[in-house]
Tab-separated table of C-alpha atoms in Angstrom:
chain	number	residue	atom	x	y	z
A	1	UNK	CA	154.609	111.379	98.811
A	2	UNK	CA	152.461	108.559	97.429
A	3	UNK	CA	154.047	105.130	97.724
A	4	UNK	CA	154.731	102.673	94.965
A	5	UNK	CA	152.301	99.827	94.377
A	6	UNK	CA	154.689	97.346	95.984
A	7	UNK	CA	155.163	99.462	99.114
A	8	UNK	CA	153.085	98.632	102.201
A	9	UNK	CA	150.520	101.158	103.442
A	10	UNK	CA	151.594	102.637	106.760
A	11	UNK	CA	148.378	103.476	108.631
A	12	UNK	CA	148.761	105.535	111.811
A	13	UNK	CA	146.571	104.169	114.581
A	14	UNK	CA	145.216	107.621	115.294
A	15	UNK	CA	143.668	107.692	111.802
A	16	UNK	CA	141.042	105.174	112.946
A	17	UNK	CA	140.155	107.514	115.804
A	18	UNK	CA	139.601	110.624	113.696
A	19	UNK	CA	135.988	111.851	113.725
A	20	UNK	CA	135.862	111.818	109.898
A	21	UNK	CA	136.912	108.177	109.863
A	22	UNK	CA	134.450	107.194	112.582
A	23	UNK	CA	131.638	108.921	110.709
A	24	UNK	CA	132.621	107.280	107.424
A	25	UNK	CA	132.745	103.826	109.035
A	26	UNK	CA	129.434	104.277	110.848
A	27	UNK	CA	127.707	105.292	107.615
A	28	UNK	CA	129.556	102.558	105.708
A	29	UNK	CA	130.965	105.160	103.318
A	30	UNK	CA	133.925	103.198	101.969
A	31	UNK	CA	134.726	105.889	99.401
A	32	UNK	CA	135.474	108.356	102.214
A	33	UNK	CA	137.495	105.704	104.070
A	34	UNK	CA	139.700	105.320	100.982
A	35	UNK	CA	140.044	109.109	100.621
A	36	UNK	CA	141.177	109.360	104.253
A	37	UNK	CA	143.729	106.598	103.646
A	38	UNK	CA	145.083	108.576	100.720
A	39	UNK	CA	145.117	111.849	102.724
A	40	UNK	CA	146.643	110.608	105.976
A	41	UNK	CA	148.516	107.448	104.966
A	42	UNK	CA	149.620	108.480	101.465
A	43	UNK	CA	148.031	105.339	99.984
A	44	UNK	CA	147.473	105.097	96.241
A	45	UNK	CA	144.424	103.496	94.680
A	46	UNK	CA	146.578	100.579	93.553
A	47	UNK	CA	147.948	100.023	97.077
A	48	UNK	CA	144.448	100.098	98.511
A	49	UNK	CA	143.244	97.681	95.825
A	50	UNK	CA	146.069	95.211	96.549
A	51	UNK	CA	145.502	95.385	100.304
A	52	UNK	CA	141.723	94.914	100.051
A	53	UNK	CA	141.621	92.352	97.268
A	54	UNK	CA	139.845	94.735	94.872
A	55	UNK	CA	140.649	96.024	91.420
A	56	UNK	CA	142.078	99.523	91.044
A	57	UNK	CA	139.085	100.407	88.872
A	58	UNK	CA	136.630	99.462	91.583
A	59	UNK	CA	138.550	101.476	94.195
A	60	UNK	CA	138.347	104.426	91.795
A	61	UNK	CA	134.577	103.950	91.436
A	62	UNK	CA	134.151	103.991	95.207
A	63	UNK	CA	136.212	107.180	95.543
A	64	UNK	CA	134.293	109.194	92.938
A	65	UNK	CA	131.800	111.763	94.203
A	66	UNK	CA	128.437	109.999	94.302
A	67	UNK	CA	130.161	106.848	93.125
A	68	UNK	CA	129.578	103.177	93.735
A	69	UNK	CA	128.792	102.163	97.315
A	70	UNK	CA	129.693	98.934	99.041
A	71	UNK	CA	126.624	96.997	100.211
A	72	UNK	CA	127.837	93.376	100.466
A	73	UNK	CA	128.843	92.107	103.893
A	74	UNK	CA	131.675	89.943	102.535
A	75	UNK	CA	133.230	92.987	100.847
A	76	UNK	CA	133.130	94.950	104.113
A	77	UNK	CA	134.875	91.988	105.801
A	78	UNK	CA	137.491	91.828	103.050
A	79	UNK	CA	138.245	95.548	103.336
A	80	UNK	CA	138.381	95.439	107.157
A	81	UNK	CA	140.714	92.450	107.097
A	82	UNK	CA	142.836	93.875	104.308
A	83	UNK	CA	143.344	97.183	106.133
A	84	UNK	CA	143.754	95.375	109.468
A	85	UNK	CA	141.231	97.624	111.109
A	86	UNK	CA	141.328	97.627	114.899
A	87	UNK	CA	138.272	96.247	116.648
A	88	UNK	CA	136.869	99.720	117.368
A	89	UNK	CA	136.882	100.469	113.635
A	90	UNK	CA	135.399	97.072	112.761
A	91	UNK	CA	132.562	97.610	115.231
A	92	UNK	CA	131.879	101.089	113.847
A	93	UNK	CA	131.578	99.418	110.438
A	94	UNK	CA	129.102	96.955	111.918
A	95	UNK	CA	131.454	93.948	111.937
A	96	UNK	CA	132.373	91.605	114.740
A	97	UNK	CA	135.665	92.294	116.542
A	98	UNK	CA	138.563	89.947	115.881
A	99	UNK	CA	139.773	89.905	119.491
A	100	UNK	CA	137.348	88.733	122.150
A	101	UNK	CA	137.940	88.996	125.906
A	102	UNK	CA	139.442	85.846	127.351
A	103	UNK	CA	140.233	84.415	123.894
A	104	UNK	CA	143.779	84.737	122.540
A	105	UNK	CA	144.040	86.656	119.302
A	106	UNK	CA	144.416	84.360	116.316
A	107	UNK	CA	147.898	83.995	114.955
A	108	UNK	CA	148.314	85.578	111.549
A	109	UNK	CA	151.247	85.994	109.192
A	110	UNK	CA	153.244	89.212	109.497
A	111	UNK	CA	151.058	92.116	108.325
A	112	UNK	CA	153.303	93.232	105.466
A	113	UNK	CA	153.670	89.745	104.019
A	114	UNK	CA	149.915	89.119	104.169
A	115	UNK	CA	148.316	92.377	103.094
A	116	UNK	CA	150.911	95.040	102.488
A	117	UNK	CA	149.796	96.944	105.600
A	118	UNK	CA	152.143	98.248	108.276
A	119	UNK	CA	150.492	99.244	111.514
A	120	UNK	CA	152.103	101.730	113.869
A	121	UNK	CA	152.255	100.794	117.513
A	122	UNK	CA	148.889	100.938	119.264
A	123	UNK	CA	148.308	103.356	122.067
A	124	UNK	CA	148.516	101.732	125.516
A	125	UNK	CA	145.198	101.149	127.215
A	126	UNK	CA	144.492	101.056	130.908
A	127	UNK	CA	143.259	97.996	132.785
A	128	UNK	CA	139.895	99.583	133.679
A	129	UNK	CA	138.458	99.902	130.174
A	130	UNK	CA	134.934	98.507	129.757
A	131	UNK	CA	134.141	95.307	127.923
A	132	UNK	CA	133.300	96.392	124.356
A	133	UNK	CA	131.204	93.321	123.538
A	134	UNK	CA	127.791	94.726	124.467
A	135	UNK	CA	128.458	97.856	122.422
A	136	UNK	CA	129.747	95.671	119.605
A	137	UNK	CA	126.543	93.659	119.408
A	138	UNK	CA	124.462	96.811	119.574
A	139	UNK	CA	126.506	98.477	116.841
A	140	UNK	CA	126.247	95.445	114.578
A	141	UNK	CA	122.498	95.235	115.111
A	142	UNK	CA	122.029	98.927	114.361
A	143	UNK	CA	124.256	99.104	111.312
A	144	UNK	CA	124.392	95.651	109.712
A	145	UNK	CA	122.199	95.724	106.619
A	146	UNK	CA	121.817	94.145	103.218
A	147	UNK	CA	119.530	97.021	102.203
A	148	UNK	CA	120.981	100.290	100.931
A	149	UNK	CA	119.456	103.722	101.439
A	150	UNK	CA	119.249	104.080	97.664
A	151	UNK	CA	117.058	100.977	97.396
A	152	UNK	CA	114.584	102.284	99.940
A	153	UNK	CA	114.560	105.750	98.385
A	154	UNK	CA	113.784	104.153	95.017
A	155	UNK	CA	110.895	102.180	96.514
A	156	UNK	CA	109.520	105.302	98.178
A	157	UNK	CA	109.683	107.262	94.907
A	158	UNK	CA	107.936	104.479	93.010
A	159	UNK	CA	105.230	104.243	95.675
A	160	UNK	CA	104.579	107.977	95.374
A	161	UNK	CA	104.546	107.776	91.570
A	162	UNK	CA	101.960	104.989	91.628
A	163	UNK	CA	99.778	106.997	94.007
A	164	UNK	CA	100.034	109.990	91.657
A	165	UNK	CA	99.041	107.827	88.667
A	166	UNK	CA	95.869	106.601	90.372
A	167	UNK	CA	93.384	108.859	88.653
A	168	UNK	CA	94.871	108.513	85.161
A	169	UNK	CA	95.841	104.844	84.728
A	170	UNK	CA	93.270	102.035	84.279
A	171	UNK	CA	92.687	100.354	87.626
A	172	UNK	CA	93.787	96.811	86.852
A	173	UNK	CA	96.960	97.938	85.092
A	174	UNK	CA	97.841	100.087	88.097
A	175	UNK	CA	96.999	97.304	90.545
A	176	UNK	CA	99.517	94.926	88.982
A	177	UNK	CA	102.237	97.559	89.466
A	178	UNK	CA	101.256	98.215	93.079
A	179	UNK	CA	101.260	94.495	93.902
A	180	UNK	CA	104.630	94.013	92.210
A	181	UNK	CA	106.173	96.783	94.322
A	182	UNK	CA	104.550	95.313	97.437
A	183	UNK	CA	106.250	91.974	96.726
A	184	UNK	CA	109.625	93.685	96.301
A	185	UNK	CA	109.179	95.447	99.627
A	186	UNK	CA	108.192	92.227	101.353
A	187	UNK	CA	111.238	90.446	99.899
A	188	UNK	CA	113.486	93.096	101.424
A	189	UNK	CA	111.775	92.800	104.792
A	190	UNK	CA	111.868	89.020	104.893
A	191	UNK	CA	115.005	87.933	103.038
A	192	UNK	CA	117.463	90.734	103.798
A	193	UNK	CA	118.764	92.236	107.018
A	194	UNK	CA	117.538	95.832	107.059
A	195	UNK	CA	118.614	98.234	109.779
A	196	UNK	CA	115.931	99.176	112.325
A	197	UNK	CA	115.351	102.523	110.610
A	198	UNK	CA	115.247	100.770	107.241
A	199	UNK	CA	112.733	98.287	108.640
A	200	UNK	CA	110.475	101.108	109.809
A	201	UNK	CA	110.676	102.809	106.419
A	202	UNK	CA	109.972	99.564	104.563
A	203	UNK	CA	106.962	98.936	106.798
A	204	UNK	CA	105.723	102.473	106.099
A	205	UNK	CA	106.157	102.025	102.348
A	206	UNK	CA	104.379	98.687	102.385
A	207	UNK	CA	101.539	100.081	104.511
A	208	UNK	CA	100.970	102.753	101.850
A	209	UNK	CA	101.160	100.167	99.054
A	210	UNK	CA	98.661	97.842	100.745
A	211	UNK	CA	96.266	100.721	101.418
A	212	UNK	CA	96.547	101.774	97.768
A	213	UNK	CA	95.961	98.193	96.621
A	214	UNK	CA	92.878	98.005	98.878
A	215	UNK	CA	91.451	101.131	97.248
A	216	UNK	CA	91.976	99.655	93.765
A	217	UNK	CA	90.541	96.263	94.755
A	218	UNK	CA	87.404	98.124	95.798
A	219	UNK	CA	87.413	99.977	92.482
A	220	UNK	CA	87.246	96.673	90.588
A	221	UNK	CA	84.607	95.069	92.847
A	222	UNK	CA	86.986	92.740	94.707
A	223	UNK	CA	85.728	93.855	98.097
A	224	UNK	CA	86.977	90.815	100.022
A	225	UNK	CA	90.550	91.480	98.872
A	226	UNK	CA	90.089	95.179	99.623
A	227	UNK	CA	89.041	94.398	103.186
A	228	UNK	CA	92.015	92.114	103.802
A	229	UNK	CA	94.568	94.486	102.328
A	230	UNK	CA	93.193	97.484	104.218
A	231	UNK	CA	93.378	95.595	107.534
A	232	UNK	CA	96.970	94.545	106.788
A	233	UNK	CA	97.852	98.130	105.865
A	234	UNK	CA	96.622	99.325	109.253
A	235	UNK	CA	98.710	96.708	111.078
A	236	UNK	CA	101.853	97.693	109.161
A	237	UNK	CA	101.251	101.407	109.734
A	238	UNK	CA	100.929	100.805	113.469
A	239	UNK	CA	104.060	98.653	113.501
A	240	UNK	CA	105.970	101.396	111.681
A	241	UNK	CA	104.565	104.096	113.955
A	242	UNK	CA	103.436	106.072	110.917
A	243	UNK	CA	100.272	107.763	109.619
A	244	UNK	CA	97.295	105.368	109.835
A	245	UNK	CA	94.896	107.605	107.905
A	246	UNK	CA	95.441	105.939	104.497
A	247	UNK	CA	94.599	102.508	105.894
A	248	UNK	CA	91.493	103.818	107.650
A	249	UNK	CA	90.415	105.523	104.427
A	250	UNK	CA	90.742	102.219	102.549
A	251	UNK	CA	88.709	100.449	105.232
A	252	UNK	CA	86.006	103.131	105.196
A	253	UNK	CA	85.774	103.045	101.406
A	254	UNK	CA	85.509	99.247	101.368
A	255	UNK	CA	82.821	99.197	104.053
A	256	UNK	CA	80.886	101.954	102.255
A	257	UNK	CA	80.657	99.992	99.005
A	258	UNK	CA	79.645	96.860	100.891
A	259	UNK	CA	76.781	98.879	102.428
A	260	UNK	CA	78.276	98.439	105.893
A	261	UNK	CA	77.473	102.062	106.561
A	262	UNK	CA	77.941	102.183	110.351
A	263	UNK	CA	81.379	100.601	109.970
A	264	UNK	CA	82.230	102.953	107.123
A	265	UNK	CA	81.329	105.981	109.221
A	266	UNK	CA	83.239	104.630	112.225
A	267	UNK	CA	86.367	103.796	110.196
A	268	UNK	CA	86.280	107.265	108.689
A	269	UNK	CA	85.944	108.860	112.126
A	270	UNK	CA	88.856	106.795	113.500
A	271	UNK	CA	90.965	107.831	110.533
A	272	UNK	CA	89.974	111.466	111.052
A	273	UNK	CA	91.113	111.301	114.684
A	274	UNK	CA	94.380	109.564	113.762
A	275	UNK	CA	95.239	111.788	110.792
A	276	UNK	CA	97.555	114.777	110.943
A	277	UNK	CA	96.261	118.046	109.476
A	278	UNK	CA	96.372	116.985	105.842
A	279	UNK	CA	93.780	116.898	103.040
A	280	UNK	CA	93.150	113.257	103.956
A	281	UNK	CA	91.775	114.387	107.323
A	282	UNK	CA	89.206	116.527	105.511
A	283	UNK	CA	88.351	113.685	103.146
A	284	UNK	CA	87.779	111.274	106.027
A	285	UNK	CA	85.330	113.708	107.638
A	286	UNK	CA	83.426	113.915	104.350
A	287	UNK	CA	83.466	110.117	104.128
A	288	UNK	CA	81.846	109.883	107.544
A	289	UNK	CA	79.256	112.451	106.455
A	290	UNK	CA	78.486	110.484	103.283
A	291	UNK	CA	78.103	107.162	105.108
A	292	UNK	CA	75.942	108.753	107.786
A	293	UNK	CA	73.738	110.396	105.151
A	294	UNK	CA	73.300	107.070	103.350
A	295	UNK	CA	72.360	105.516	106.674
A	296	UNK	CA	69.786	108.220	107.285
A	297	UNK	CA	71.550	109.684	110.334
A	298	UNK	CA	71.158	113.333	109.410
A	299	UNK	CA	72.526	114.638	112.717
A	300	UNK	CA	75.778	112.724	112.395
A	301	UNK	CA	76.063	113.702	108.745
A	302	UNK	CA	75.734	117.414	109.590
A	303	UNK	CA	78.281	117.123	112.401
A	304	UNK	CA	80.753	115.377	110.091
A	305	UNK	CA	80.254	118.038	107.410
A	306	UNK	CA	81.067	120.681	110.013
A	307	UNK	CA	84.289	118.823	110.940
A	308	UNK	CA	85.189	118.574	107.256
A	309	UNK	CA	84.717	122.301	106.743
A	310	UNK	CA	86.773	123.116	109.843
A	311	UNK	CA	89.554	120.771	108.703
A	312	UNK	CA	89.586	122.306	105.224
A	313	UNK	CA	90.231	125.723	106.771
A	314	UNK	CA	93.500	124.504	108.322
A	315	UNK	CA	94.884	122.510	105.396
A	316	UNK	CA	95.817	123.281	101.829
A	317	UNK	CA	95.897	120.745	99.012
A	318	UNK	CA	98.339	121.479	96.217
A	319	UNK	CA	96.434	122.243	93.003
A	320	UNK	CA	98.831	119.953	91.121
A	321	UNK	CA	98.527	117.003	93.524
A	322	UNK	CA	96.119	114.422	92.135
A	323	UNK	CA	97.246	111.297	93.940
A	324	UNK	CA	94.990	108.643	95.430
A	325	UNK	CA	95.421	110.408	98.792
A	326	UNK	CA	94.811	113.999	97.710
A	327	UNK	CA	91.541	115.863	98.130
A	328	UNK	CA	91.285	118.545	95.435
A	329	UNK	CA	88.337	120.872	94.932
A	330	UNK	CA	86.499	118.605	92.520
A	331	UNK	CA	86.717	115.665	94.920
A	332	UNK	CA	85.401	117.815	97.762
A	333	UNK	CA	82.602	118.808	95.399
A	334	UNK	CA	81.831	115.134	94.734
A	335	UNK	CA	81.357	114.401	98.437
A	336	UNK	CA	79.255	117.525	98.926
A	337	UNK	CA	77.117	116.499	95.948
A	338	UNK	CA	76.650	112.976	97.314
A	339	UNK	CA	75.619	114.184	100.771
A	340	UNK	CA	73.243	116.752	99.246
A	341	UNK	CA	71.461	114.192	97.061
A	342	UNK	CA	71.158	111.796	100.002
A	343	UNK	CA	69.682	114.489	102.220
A	344	UNK	CA	67.185	115.641	99.581
A	345	UNK	CA	68.914	118.888	98.626
A	346	UNK	CA	69.118	118.915	94.796
A	347	UNK	CA	69.978	122.626	94.648
A	348	UNK	CA	72.920	122.051	96.997
A	349	UNK	CA	73.996	119.133	94.785
A	350	UNK	CA	73.931	121.307	91.668
A	351	UNK	CA	75.973	123.981	93.444
A	352	UNK	CA	78.567	121.335	94.355
A	353	UNK	CA	78.705	120.137	90.726
A	354	UNK	CA	79.213	123.719	89.599
A	355	UNK	CA	82.151	124.013	91.997
A	356	UNK	CA	83.835	121.026	90.305
A	357	UNK	CA	83.100	122.307	86.803
A	358	UNK	CA	84.557	125.703	87.718
A	359	UNK	CA	87.763	124.059	88.934
A	360	UNK	CA	88.098	122.095	85.689
A	361	UNK	CA	87.368	125.172	83.594
A	362	UNK	CA	90.191	126.935	85.453
A	363	UNK	CA	92.642	124.216	84.376
A	364	UNK	CA	92.489	121.612	87.152
A	365	UNK	CA	93.486	118.151	85.831
A	366	UNK	CA	90.492	115.975	85.007
A	367	UNK	CA	90.327	112.605	86.749
A	368	UNK	CA	87.989	110.589	84.475
A	369	UNK	CA	86.300	108.588	87.248
A	370	UNK	CA	85.636	111.650	89.405
A	371	UNK	CA	84.357	113.570	86.375
A	372	UNK	CA	81.974	110.699	85.570
A	373	UNK	CA	80.661	110.551	89.140
A	374	UNK	CA	80.044	114.306	89.104
A	375	UNK	CA	78.086	113.979	85.867
A	376	UNK	CA	75.975	111.082	87.192
A	377	UNK	CA	75.428	112.860	90.515
A	378	UNK	CA	74.307	115.949	88.621
A	379	UNK	CA	71.894	113.737	86.686
A	380	UNK	CA	70.476	112.474	90.001
A	381	UNK	CA	70.033	116.069	91.188
A	382	UNK	CA	68.092	116.899	88.000
A	383	UNK	CA	65.950	113.811	88.560
A	384	UNK	CA	65.158	114.959	92.129
A	385	UNK	CA	63.894	118.175	90.581
A	386	UNK	CA	61.751	116.236	88.090
A	387	UNK	CA	63.953	117.184	85.117
A	388	UNK	CA	64.371	113.906	83.221
A	389	UNK	CA	65.776	115.695	80.177
A	390	UNK	CA	68.539	117.182	82.338
A	391	UNK	CA	69.321	113.709	83.636
A	392	UNK	CA	69.566	112.333	80.082
A	393	UNK	CA	71.897	115.167	79.073
A	394	UNK	CA	74.307	114.392	81.934
A	395	UNK	CA	74.241	110.627	81.350
A	396	UNK	CA	74.944	111.044	77.620
A	397	UNK	CA	78.321	112.609	78.495
A	398	UNK	CA	79.300	109.602	80.622
A	399	UNK	CA	78.390	106.812	78.200
A	400	UNK	CA	81.595	107.205	76.165
A	401	UNK	CA	83.874	106.767	79.209
A	402	UNK	CA	86.695	104.301	78.493
A	403	UNK	CA	85.761	100.836	79.871
A	404	UNK	CA	89.036	100.680	81.786
A	405	UNK	CA	88.066	103.799	83.750
A	406	UNK	CA	84.573	102.548	84.650
A	407	UNK	CA	85.494	101.881	88.257
A	408	UNK	CA	83.060	100.398	90.729
A	409	UNK	CA	82.608	103.870	92.179
A	410	UNK	CA	81.316	104.930	88.752
A	411	UNK	CA	79.217	101.880	87.917
A	412	UNK	CA	77.550	101.932	91.326
A	413	UNK	CA	76.708	105.610	90.903
A	414	UNK	CA	75.155	104.728	87.574
A	415	UNK	CA	73.334	101.771	89.164
A	416	UNK	CA	71.903	104.137	91.774
A	417	UNK	CA	70.592	106.352	88.971
A	418	UNK	CA	69.052	103.258	87.377
A	419	UNK	CA	67.304	102.436	90.641
A	420	UNK	CA	65.893	105.956	90.827
A	421	UNK	CA	64.705	105.715	87.221
A	422	UNK	CA	62.691	102.617	88.188
A	423	UNK	CA	60.471	104.786	90.398
A	424	UNK	CA	56.821	104.601	89.319
A	425	UNK	CA	57.008	108.262	88.359
A	426	UNK	CA	59.478	107.515	85.542
A	427	UNK	CA	59.634	103.819	84.760
A	428	UNK	CA	56.959	103.806	82.076
A	429	UNK	CA	58.269	106.832	80.163
A	430	UNK	CA	60.103	106.047	76.950
A	431	UNK	CA	63.107	108.222	77.872
A	432	UNK	CA	63.545	106.485	81.244
A	433	UNK	CA	63.347	103.078	79.546
A	434	UNK	CA	65.994	104.177	77.043
A	435	UNK	CA	68.278	105.519	79.782
A	436	UNK	CA	68.024	102.302	81.794
A	437	UNK	CA	68.987	100.240	78.737
A	438	UNK	CA	72.004	102.495	78.168
A	439	UNK	CA	72.990	102.076	81.816
A	440	UNK	CA	72.886	98.273	81.561
A	441	UNK	CA	75.118	98.342	78.466
A	442	UNK	CA	77.497	100.813	80.089
A	443	UNK	CA	78.007	98.738	83.235
A	444	UNK	CA	78.257	95.461	81.316
A	445	UNK	CA	81.235	96.825	79.362
A	446	UNK	CA	83.166	97.940	82.448
A	447	UNK	CA	86.848	96.821	82.395
A	448	UNK	CA	86.455	94.758	79.205
A	449	UNK	CA	89.404	96.555	77.591
A	450	UNK	CA	91.546	96.564	80.715
A	451	UNK	CA	94.659	94.586	81.508
A	452	UNK	CA	94.381	91.421	83.553
A	453	UNK	CA	95.696	92.310	87.013
A	454	UNK	CA	97.185	88.852	87.470
A	455	UNK	CA	99.777	89.511	84.792
A	456	UNK	CA	102.545	90.800	87.004
């Protein structure tokens, strides 16, 4: 029968030894602890509130399914003291024991007068029991945390959402969000006391955020920042013992756009070797092929293409996944197109462009920057075939691209087309002169309508 509010709670010592209680304490599930007190000690919410120095409403919130969780260390201490938990229970909760070997227990007022708790007699213990202090320290280290699971889960969801928004949101606007989330993650790592598993997860999340930031820095021509962030991402991924492929991809991309082609190919190969069988593994093989082709190493480029094709056979990319780390059909087509144009195979380039166009016609989401690169690459293929009109037709489609989506990967593709148009074969033709003027205007307007990334 439930007691009255003024009655003390009589807690049997064996309650603290029940597996359900031990599990609840270890997971810091105070709501379950209160439910067990009600079930086995007949305690009411009001009695629990009085004993623990809480309001009845807050006790009720903790006891609701999916309700409020306790995260503050001082509240755990208050509840442990109020319920006069034995040291074994305190240590399971991640708190220091009150009684230490060789030190007399502190004198306290009678339990009922102080907290309204009546303890039944403890079970006798033998003289050969081990010193609990080492286990106590270990338990506190493993379980003491100012960071809740919900906080980390929220960070992980936001990190994934930002990665998914990569192809649709203007680069600088997205970068400010990525950097803001990175700062939140760093604050938790540096100013809180996360559990070891929480620390690993926070390091993993931050490694992904830094790799994503490095990719965007490269997209807006801040290559020095991209290089630094990619290197930091790799260090964090190694520290967390997690997938290093994203960081290697960011390093390869940065090196590629700085024309450090040997490094780009080597970073991509290292990432390929470190990556699990995911679409990123295939993308890294294509990245090595592209860098090798730009370098003029046709043998290495062909070998990397073969690895990419073999990897693609063992992995499947979701048709709805368009994150910064995914490798859908149209992106594979972009790499195939780039390698083909660099190896002097315009027909192969046009076939790759057709593969992307077929995917979009079938309903694949259009990533504006990738679409623009495909169009420019198709224009280059037409130029290799001597079809200047075909080049002009492709470029005309790109010129209306929103300035905020004119990433460096797009403007440098366009700049490459401009360089090809300066060839003696074309430079004196009126159409080539017109196209080069349009290219200069297009690149000059890049990012002019975008958000300042420092506003965060």
